[in-house]
PDB file of C-alpha atoms in Angstrom:
ATOM      1  CA  UNK O   1      20.511   3.641 -17.115  1.00 74.00           C
ATOM      2  CA  UNK O   2      18.558   6.156 -19.180  1.00 82.00           C
ATOM      3  CA  UNK O   3      16.492   9.057 -17.921  1.00 88.00           C
ATOM      4  CA  UNK O   4      13.432   9.750 -20.021  1.00 93.00           C
ATOM      5  CA  UNK O   5      11.075  12.696 -19.822  1.00 95.00           C
ATOM      6  CA  UNK O   6       7.728  13.136 -21.521  1.00 97.00           C
ATOM      7  CA  UNK O   7       5.617  16.176 -22.222  1.00 97.00           C
ATOM      8  CA  UNK O   8       2.846  16.785 -21.458  1.00 97.00           C
ATOM      9  CA  UNK O   9       2.392  14.644 -18.368  1.00 95.00           C
ATOM     10  CA  UNK O  10      -1.364  14.785 -18.847  1.00 96.00           C
ATOM     11  CA  UNK O  11      -3.928  16.484 -21.000  1.00 97.00           C
ATOM     12  CA  UNK O  12      -7.643  16.700 -21.550  1.00 97.00           C
ATOM     13  CA  UNK O  13      -8.610  17.101 -25.190  1.00 96.00           C
ATOM     14  CA  UNK O  14     -11.726  17.460 -27.264  1.00 97.00           C
ATOM     15  CA  UNK O  15     -12.635  14.795 -29.777  1.00 97.00           C
ATOM     16  CA  UNK O  16     -11.470  15.496 -33.298  1.00 97.00           C
ATOM     17  CA  UNK O  17      -8.347  17.327 -32.199  1.00 97.00           C
ATOM     18  CA  UNK O  18      -4.737  16.085 -32.198  1.00 97.00           C
ATOM     19  CA  UNK O  19      -2.097  15.943 -29.485  1.00 98.00           C
ATOM     20  CA  UNK O  20       1.647  15.616 -29.909  1.00 98.00           C
ATOM     21  CA  UNK O  21       3.575  13.909 -27.130  1.00 98.00           C
ATOM     22  CA  UNK O  22       7.283  14.532 -26.783  1.00 98.00           C
ATOM     23  CA  UNK O  23       9.857  12.095 -25.472  1.00 97.00           C
ATOM     24  CA  UNK O  24      13.383  13.194 -24.532  1.00 97.00           C
ATOM     25  CA  UNK O  25      16.197  10.858 -23.497  1.00 94.00           C
ATOM     26  CA  UNK O  26      19.360  11.885 -21.708  1.00 92.00           C
ATOM     27  CA  UNK O  27      21.579   9.729 -23.916  1.00 88.00           C
ATOM     28  CA  UNK O  28      21.727   8.649 -27.536  1.00 88.00           C
ATOM     29  CA  UNK O  29      19.727   5.534 -28.277  1.00 86.00           C
ATOM     30  CA  UNK O  30      19.055   3.693 -31.482  1.00 83.00           C
ATOM     31  CA  UNK O  31      15.619   2.335 -30.781  1.00 84.00           C
ATOM     32  CA  UNK O  32      12.696   4.065 -29.147  1.00 91.00           C
ATOM     33  CA  UNK O  33       9.299   2.544 -28.569  1.00 93.00           C
ATOM     34  CA  UNK O  34       5.841   3.966 -28.078  1.00 96.00           C
ATOM     35  CA  UNK O  35       3.248   2.091 -26.029  1.00 96.00           C
ATOM     36  CA  UNK O  36      -0.375   2.641 -25.172  1.00 96.00           C
ATOM     37  CA  UNK O  37      -1.918   1.508 -21.912  1.00 94.00           C
ATOM     38  CA  UNK O  38      -5.676   1.673 -21.796  1.00 93.00           C
ATOM     39  CA  UNK O  39      -7.348   1.959 -18.393  1.00 88.00           C
ATOM     40  CA  UNK O  40      -6.784  -1.159 -16.317  1.00 87.00           C
ATOM     41  CA  UNK O  41      -4.933  -2.896 -19.129  1.00 90.00           C
ATOM     42  CA  UNK O  42      -1.399  -3.947 -19.953  1.00 92.00           C
ATOM     43  CA  UNK O  43       0.923  -2.179 -22.361  1.00 93.00           C
ATOM     44  CA  UNK O  44       0.425  -2.502 -26.094  1.00 94.00           C
ATOM     45  CA  UNK O  45       3.235  -1.601 -28.453  1.00 94.00           C
ATOM     46  CA  UNK O  46       2.210   1.035 -30.985  1.00 96.00           C
ATOM     47  CA  UNK O  47       5.412   1.373 -32.990  1.00 94.00           C
ATOM     48  CA  UNK O  48       9.176   1.254 -32.968  1.00 92.00           C
ATOM     49  CA  UNK O  49      10.920   4.478 -33.939  1.00 91.00           C
ATOM     50  CA  UNK O  50      14.443   4.354 -35.314  1.00 83.00           C
ATOM     51  CA  UNK O  51      16.368   7.460 -36.204  1.00 80.00           C
ATOM     52  CA  UNK O  52      16.680   7.998 -39.919  1.00 78.00           C
ATOM     53  CA  UNK O  53      13.974   5.577 -40.962  1.00 79.00           C
ATOM     54  CA  UNK O  54      10.214   5.250 -40.971  1.00 85.00           C
ATOM     55  CA  UNK O  55       8.612   4.009 -37.808  1.00 91.00           C
ATOM     56  CA  UNK O  56       7.487   0.394 -37.764  1.00 92.00           C
ATOM     57  CA  UNK O  57       3.868   0.051 -36.665  1.00 95.00           C
ATOM     58  CA  UNK O  58       2.258  -2.904 -34.973  1.00 93.00           C
ATOM     59  CA  UNK O  59      -0.907  -4.525 -36.188  1.00 93.00           C
ATOM     60  CA  UNK O  60      -3.888  -2.313 -35.478  1.00 94.00           C
ATOM     61  CA  UNK O  61      -1.928   0.940 -35.505  1.00 96.00           C
ATOM     62  CA  UNK O  62      -1.461   3.118 -38.584  1.00 95.00           C
ATOM     63  CA  UNK O  63       0.707   6.079 -39.425  1.00 95.00           C
ATOM     64  CA  UNK O  64      -2.226   8.344 -40.266  1.00 96.00           C
ATOM     65  CA  UNK O  65      -3.607   7.942 -36.764  1.00 97.00           C
ATOM     66  CA  UNK O  66      -0.295   7.863 -34.865  1.00 97.00           C
ATOM     67  CA  UNK O  67       2.389   9.711 -36.863  1.00 96.00           C
ATOM     68  CA  UNK O  68       5.816   9.487 -35.261  1.00 96.00           C
ATOM     69  CA  UNK O  69       8.891  11.595 -35.744  1.00 93.00           C
ATOM     70  CA  UNK O  70      12.436  10.672 -34.768  1.00 93.00           C
ATOM     71  CA  UNK O  71      14.661  13.585 -35.783  1.00 91.00           C
ATOM     72  CA  UNK O  72      17.700  12.540 -33.726  1.00 90.00           C
ATOM     73  CA  UNK O  73      18.997   9.926 -31.326  1.00 90.00           C
ATOM     74  CA  UNK O  74      17.603  11.561 -28.186  1.00 92.00           C
ATOM     75  CA  UNK O  75      14.139  12.731 -29.173  1.00 94.00           C
ATOM     76  CA  UNK O  76      10.868  11.452 -30.592  1.00 95.00           C
ATOM     77  CA  UNK O  77       7.279  12.586 -30.874  1.00 96.00           C
ATOM     78  CA  UNK O  78       4.029  10.676 -31.131  1.00 97.00           C
ATOM     79  CA  UNK O  79       0.907  12.422 -32.401  1.00 98.00           C
ATOM     80  CA  UNK O  80      -2.527  11.080 -31.620  1.00 98.00           C
ATOM     81  CA  UNK O  81      -4.659  12.381 -34.478  1.00 97.00           C
ATOM     82  CA  UNK O  82      -8.374  13.008 -34.793  1.00 97.00           C
ATOM     83  CA  UNK O  83      -8.909  11.821 -31.260  1.00 97.00           C
ATOM     84  CA  UNK O  84     -11.949  10.010 -29.947  1.00 97.00           C
ATOM     85  CA  UNK O  85     -12.793   8.944 -26.368  1.00 96.00           C
ATOM     86  CA  UNK O  86     -11.385   5.496 -27.188  1.00 95.00           C
ATOM     87  CA  UNK O  87      -7.940   7.093 -27.393  1.00 97.00           C
ATOM     88  CA  UNK O  88      -8.050   7.917 -23.689  1.00 96.00           C
ATOM     89  CA  UNK O  89      -5.012   6.084 -22.373  1.00 96.00           C
ATOM     90  CA  UNK O  90      -1.572   6.455 -20.934  1.00 95.00           C
ATOM     91  CA  UNK O  91       1.043   6.789 -23.656  1.00 97.00           C
ATOM     92  CA  UNK O  92       4.578   5.750 -22.754  1.00 96.00           C
ATOM     93  CA  UNK O  93       7.838   5.989 -24.575  1.00 95.00           C
ATOM     94  CA  UNK O  94      10.724   3.697 -23.835  1.00 93.00           C
ATOM     95  CA  UNK O  95      14.280   2.971 -24.863  1.00 91.00           C
ATOM     96  CA  UNK O  96      16.475  -0.061 -24.629  1.00 83.00           C
ATOM     97  CA  UNK O  97      19.995  -0.046 -23.285  1.00 72.00           C
ATOM     98  CA  UNK O  98      22.453  -2.496 -24.757  1.00 62.00           C
ATOM     99  CA  UNK O  99      25.387  -4.296 -23.285  1.00 54.00           C
ATOM    100  CA  UNK O 100      27.801  -6.515 -25.106  1.00 50.00           C
ATOM    101  CA  UNK O 101      25.498  -6.898 -28.070  1.00 50.00           C
ATOM    102  CA  UNK O 102      22.545  -8.081 -25.997  1.00 53.00           C
ATOM    103  CA  UNK O 103      19.237  -6.299 -25.720  1.00 58.00           C
ATOM    104  CA  UNK O 104      19.091  -5.300 -22.121  1.00 74.00           C
ATOM    105  CA  UNK O 105      16.950  -3.263 -19.798  1.00 81.00           C
ATOM    106  CA  UNK O 106      14.039  -1.328 -21.200  1.00 86.00           C
ATOM    107  CA  UNK O 107      13.560   2.061 -19.581  1.00 89.00           C
ATOM    108  CA  UNK O 108      10.286   3.928 -19.553  1.00 92.00           C
ATOM    109  CA  UNK O 109       9.272   7.521 -19.429  1.00 93.00           C
ATOM    110  CA  UNK O 110       6.721   8.634 -16.827  1.00 94.00           C
ATOM    111  CA  UNK O 111       3.896   8.486 -19.346  1.00 95.00           C
ATOM    112  CA  UNK O 112       1.347  10.937 -20.729  1.00 96.00           C
ATOM    113  CA  UNK O 113      -2.146  10.504 -19.380  1.00 95.00           C
ATOM    114  CA  UNK O 114      -4.652  11.491 -22.053  1.00 97.00           C
ATOM    115  CA  UNK O 115      -8.363  11.986 -21.576  1.00 96.00           C
ATOM    116  CA  UNK O 116     -10.502  12.650 -24.627  1.00 97.00           C
ATOM    117  CA  UNK O 117     -13.946  14.111 -24.077  1.00 96.00           C
TER     118      UNK O 117
ATOM    119  CA  UNK L   1      -0.476  -8.442 -29.079  1.00 48.00           C
ATOM    120  CA  UNK L   2       0.124 -10.051 -25.702  1.00 53.00           C
ATOM    121  CA  UNK L   3       2.880 -12.616 -25.511  1.00 61.00           C
ATOM    122  CA  UNK L   4       2.626 -13.282 -21.814  1.00 71.00           C
ATOM    123  CA  UNK L   5      -0.234 -14.378 -19.669  1.00 83.00           C
ATOM    124  CA  UNK L   6       0.129 -13.663 -16.013  1.00 87.00           C
ATOM    125  CA  UNK L   7      -1.612 -15.229 -13.110  1.00 88.00           C
ATOM    126  CA  UNK L   8      -3.157 -14.484 -10.862  1.00 93.00           C
ATOM    127  CA  UNK L   9      -4.762 -11.384 -12.343  1.00 92.00           C
ATOM    128  CA  UNK L  10      -5.151 -10.032  -8.838  1.00 95.00           C
ATOM    129  CA  UNK L  11      -3.618 -10.976  -5.512  1.00 95.00           C
ATOM    130  CA  UNK L  12      -4.361  -9.696  -2.040  1.00 96.00           C
ATOM    131  CA  UNK L  13      -2.109 -10.629   0.877  1.00 96.00           C
ATOM    132  CA  UNK L  14      -1.221  -9.465   4.365  1.00 97.00           C
ATOM    133  CA  UNK L  15       1.916  -7.513   5.055  1.00 97.00           C
ATOM    134  CA  UNK L  16       4.805  -9.846   5.805  1.00 97.00           C
ATOM    135  CA  UNK L  17       3.529 -12.639   3.587  1.00 97.00           C
ATOM    136  CA  UNK L  18       5.170 -13.717   0.362  1.00 97.00           C
ATOM    137  CA  UNK L  19       3.645 -12.952  -3.022  1.00 97.00           C
ATOM    138  CA  UNK L  20       4.173 -15.118  -6.080  1.00 97.00           C
ATOM    139  CA  UNK L  21       3.233 -14.106  -9.604  1.00 96.00           C
ATOM    140  CA  UNK L  22       3.587 -16.241 -12.685  1.00 96.00           C
ATOM    141  CA  UNK L  23       4.156 -15.386 -16.321  1.00 95.00           C
ATOM    142  CA  UNK L  24       3.766 -17.742 -19.266  1.00 95.00           C
ATOM    143  CA  UNK L  25       4.783 -16.934 -22.808  1.00 93.00           C
ATOM    144  CA  UNK L  26       4.465 -18.524 -26.209  1.00 91.00           C
ATOM    145  CA  UNK L  27       7.679 -18.282 -28.205  1.00 88.00           C
ATOM    146  CA  UNK L  28      11.398 -18.622 -27.593  1.00 90.00           C
ATOM    147  CA  UNK L  29      12.913 -15.618 -25.877  1.00 91.00           C
ATOM    148  CA  UNK L  30      16.299 -14.018 -25.228  1.00 90.00           C
ATOM    149  CA  UNK L  31      15.361 -12.410 -21.959  1.00 91.00           C
ATOM    150  CA  UNK L  32      12.434 -11.695 -19.700  1.00 94.00           C
ATOM    151  CA  UNK L  33      11.989  -8.649 -17.532  1.00 94.00           C
ATOM    152  CA  UNK L  34       9.704  -7.822 -14.650  1.00 96.00           C
ATOM    153  CA  UNK L  35       8.318  -4.351 -14.040  1.00 95.00           C
ATOM    154  CA  UNK L  36       6.295  -2.628 -11.348  1.00 96.00           C
ATOM    155  CA  UNK L  37       3.752   0.098 -11.996  1.00 94.00           C
ATOM    156  CA  UNK L  38       2.233   2.159  -9.243  1.00 91.00           C
ATOM    157  CA  UNK L  39      -1.263   3.450  -9.914  1.00 82.00           C
ATOM    158  CA  UNK L  40      -1.008   4.369 -13.599  1.00 67.00           C
ATOM    159  CA  UNK L  41       2.453   5.860 -13.410  1.00 78.00           C
ATOM    160  CA  UNK L  42       5.525   4.918 -15.424  1.00 84.00           C
ATOM    161  CA  UNK L  43       7.043   1.472 -15.208  1.00 91.00           C
ATOM    162  CA  UNK L  44       9.924   0.690 -12.908  1.00 92.00           C
ATOM    163  CA  UNK L  45      12.320  -2.018 -14.013  1.00 92.00           C
ATOM    164  CA  UNK L  46      12.786  -4.688 -11.356  1.00 94.00           C
ATOM    165  CA  UNK L  47      14.892  -7.465 -12.775  1.00 94.00           C
ATOM    166  CA  UNK L  48      16.078  -8.999 -16.039  1.00 93.00           C
ATOM    167  CA  UNK L  49      16.728 -12.694 -16.504  1.00 95.00           C
ATOM    168  CA  UNK L  50      18.356 -14.090 -19.632  1.00 93.00           C
ATOM    169  CA  UNK L  51      17.300 -17.273 -21.356  1.00 93.00           C
ATOM    170  CA  UNK L  52      20.404 -19.105 -20.141  1.00 94.00           C
ATOM    171  CA  UNK L  53      19.710 -18.224 -16.522  1.00 96.00           C
ATOM    172  CA  UNK L  54      17.388 -20.108 -14.204  1.00 97.00           C
ATOM    173  CA  UNK L  55      17.170 -17.875 -11.167  1.00 97.00           C
ATOM    174  CA  UNK L  56      18.074 -14.347 -10.113  1.00 96.00           C
ATOM    175  CA  UNK L  57      17.769 -12.446  -6.877  1.00 96.00           C
ATOM    176  CA  UNK L  58      17.535  -8.772  -6.106  1.00 94.00           C
ATOM    177  CA  UNK L  59      16.831  -7.798  -2.525  1.00 96.00           C
ATOM    178  CA  UNK L  60      13.441  -9.267  -1.616  1.00 97.00           C
ATOM    179  CA  UNK L  61      12.807 -10.325  -5.200  1.00 97.00           C
ATOM    180  CA  UNK L  62      13.464 -13.741  -6.658  1.00 98.00           C
ATOM    181  CA  UNK L  63      12.818 -14.525 -10.301  1.00 98.00           C
ATOM    182  CA  UNK L  64      12.905 -17.958 -11.860  1.00 98.00           C
ATOM    183  CA  UNK L  65      12.806 -18.875 -15.526  1.00 97.00           C
ATOM    184  CA  UNK L  66      11.902 -22.250 -17.001  1.00 97.00           C
ATOM    185  CA  UNK L  67      12.397 -22.069 -20.743  1.00 95.00           C
ATOM    186  CA  UNK L  68      11.179 -25.643 -21.243  1.00 95.00           C
ATOM    187  CA  UNK L  69       7.816 -24.646 -19.807  1.00 95.00           C
ATOM    188  CA  UNK L  70       7.983 -21.116 -21.196  1.00 95.00           C
ATOM    189  CA  UNK L  71       7.238 -19.661 -17.808  1.00 96.00           C
ATOM    190  CA  UNK L  72       8.690 -17.361 -15.188  1.00 97.00           C
ATOM    191  CA  UNK L  73       7.770 -16.494 -11.650  1.00 97.00           C
ATOM    192  CA  UNK L  74       8.367 -13.463  -9.479  1.00 98.00           C
ATOM    193  CA  UNK L  75       8.491 -13.950  -5.727  1.00 98.00           C
ATOM    194  CA  UNK L  76       8.341 -10.995  -3.378  1.00 98.00           C
ATOM    195  CA  UNK L  77       9.275 -12.009   0.139  1.00 97.00           C
ATOM    196  CA  UNK L  78       8.178 -10.293   3.343  1.00 97.00           C
ATOM    197  CA  UNK L  79       5.806  -8.020   1.443  1.00 97.00           C
ATOM    198  CA  UNK L  80       5.134  -4.449   2.492  1.00 96.00           C
ATOM    199  CA  UNK L  81       2.228  -2.116   1.883  1.00 95.00           C
ATOM    200  CA  UNK L  82       4.515  -0.172  -0.460  1.00 94.00           C
ATOM    201  CA  UNK L  83       4.685  -3.233  -2.727  1.00 96.00           C
ATOM    202  CA  UNK L  84       1.067  -2.618  -3.691  1.00 96.00           C
ATOM    203  CA  UNK L  85       1.216  -2.145  -7.462  1.00 96.00           C
ATOM    204  CA  UNK L  86       0.704  -3.868 -10.787  1.00 95.00           C
ATOM    205  CA  UNK L  87       3.468  -6.192 -11.910  1.00 96.00           C
ATOM    206  CA  UNK L  88       4.187  -7.002 -15.545  1.00 95.00           C
ATOM    207  CA  UNK L  89       6.490  -9.399 -17.309  1.00 96.00           C
ATOM    208  CA  UNK L  90       7.911  -8.534 -20.713  1.00 94.00           C
ATOM    209  CA  UNK L  91       9.722 -10.816 -23.119  1.00 93.00           C
ATOM    210  CA  UNK L  92      12.284 -10.058 -25.783  1.00 88.00           C
ATOM    211  CA  UNK L  93      13.029 -12.261 -28.768  1.00 84.00           C
ATOM    212  CA  UNK L  94      16.098 -11.695 -30.885  1.00 79.00           C
ATOM    213  CA  UNK L  95      15.292 -10.411 -34.343  1.00 77.00           C
ATOM    214  CA  UNK L  96      11.954  -8.924 -33.359  1.00 77.00           C
ATOM    215  CA  UNK L  97      13.507  -5.825 -31.808  1.00 75.00           C
ATOM    216  CA  UNK L  98      10.588  -5.368 -29.469  1.00 81.00           C
ATOM    217  CA  UNK L  99       9.353  -6.284 -26.024  1.00 87.00           C
ATOM    218  CA  UNK L 100       5.963  -7.830 -25.522  1.00 89.00           C
ATOM    219  CA  UNK L 101       4.137  -7.388 -22.245  1.00 92.00           C
ATOM    220  CA  UNK L 102       2.065  -9.798 -20.250  1.00 92.00           C
ATOM    221  CA  UNK L 103      -1.384  -9.090 -18.925  1.00 92.00           C
ATOM    222  CA  UNK L 104      -0.171  -8.087 -15.464  1.00 94.00           C
ATOM    223  CA  UNK L 105      -0.915  -8.978 -11.867  1.00 95.00           C
ATOM    224  CA  UNK L 106      -2.461  -6.460  -9.495  1.00 95.00           C
ATOM    225  CA  UNK L 107      -0.972  -6.963  -6.041  1.00 97.00           C
ATOM    226  CA  UNK L 108      -2.505  -5.482  -2.946  1.00 97.00           C
ATOM    227  CA  UNK L 109      -0.641  -5.757   0.338  1.00 97.00           C
ATOM    228  CA  UNK L 110      -2.792  -5.090   3.361  1.00 95.00           C
ATOM    229  CA  UNK L 111      -1.200  -3.438   6.372  1.00 89.00           C
TER     230      UNK L 111
END
């Protein structure tokens, strides 16, 4: 299994500002994922972050709004830029373990709870 | 985008009863996973079932998968108040390199 930590665990921010969320994994992983969970909702995938390449964004999410860095195999950051109250959500990073060539269990960090005023 | 639809959206039962949640999805998958989330915290992985498996057990959990109907169910037996949480299914399809989550079921177990 993988142990994932995120910083900060929560934050309250003013609209128009930006927040960078860090995700640290205790082992090297190829693929990392960033999700958003709006209040009372399910998880929506923002982007997939692979080391050494540009992040792949899902429909409705753009790099200017959610720039992602992936400098090595254990670390990634997600920035929420020019925030508005609609960005208030829980942001979660995750990684996938692999076994025998199969995609296996997806592990999640504890999440970053963001409130934008 | 949501691949899975879960029902019921909310479920309230008495302690000791069984709870069943269902997940339906739209495309072929390689595996399906169930997760629990307590009150806005991180997700806890419960069980993974592969597309060539029909049933798996883990403690009080039983998961079934019917690929012909594109559906899965999660059964929690002898529920406890501590099982109160939201439960999500997530599907993985080879080549997409991503997991897609269902809408979730909010379970409340009354003591």
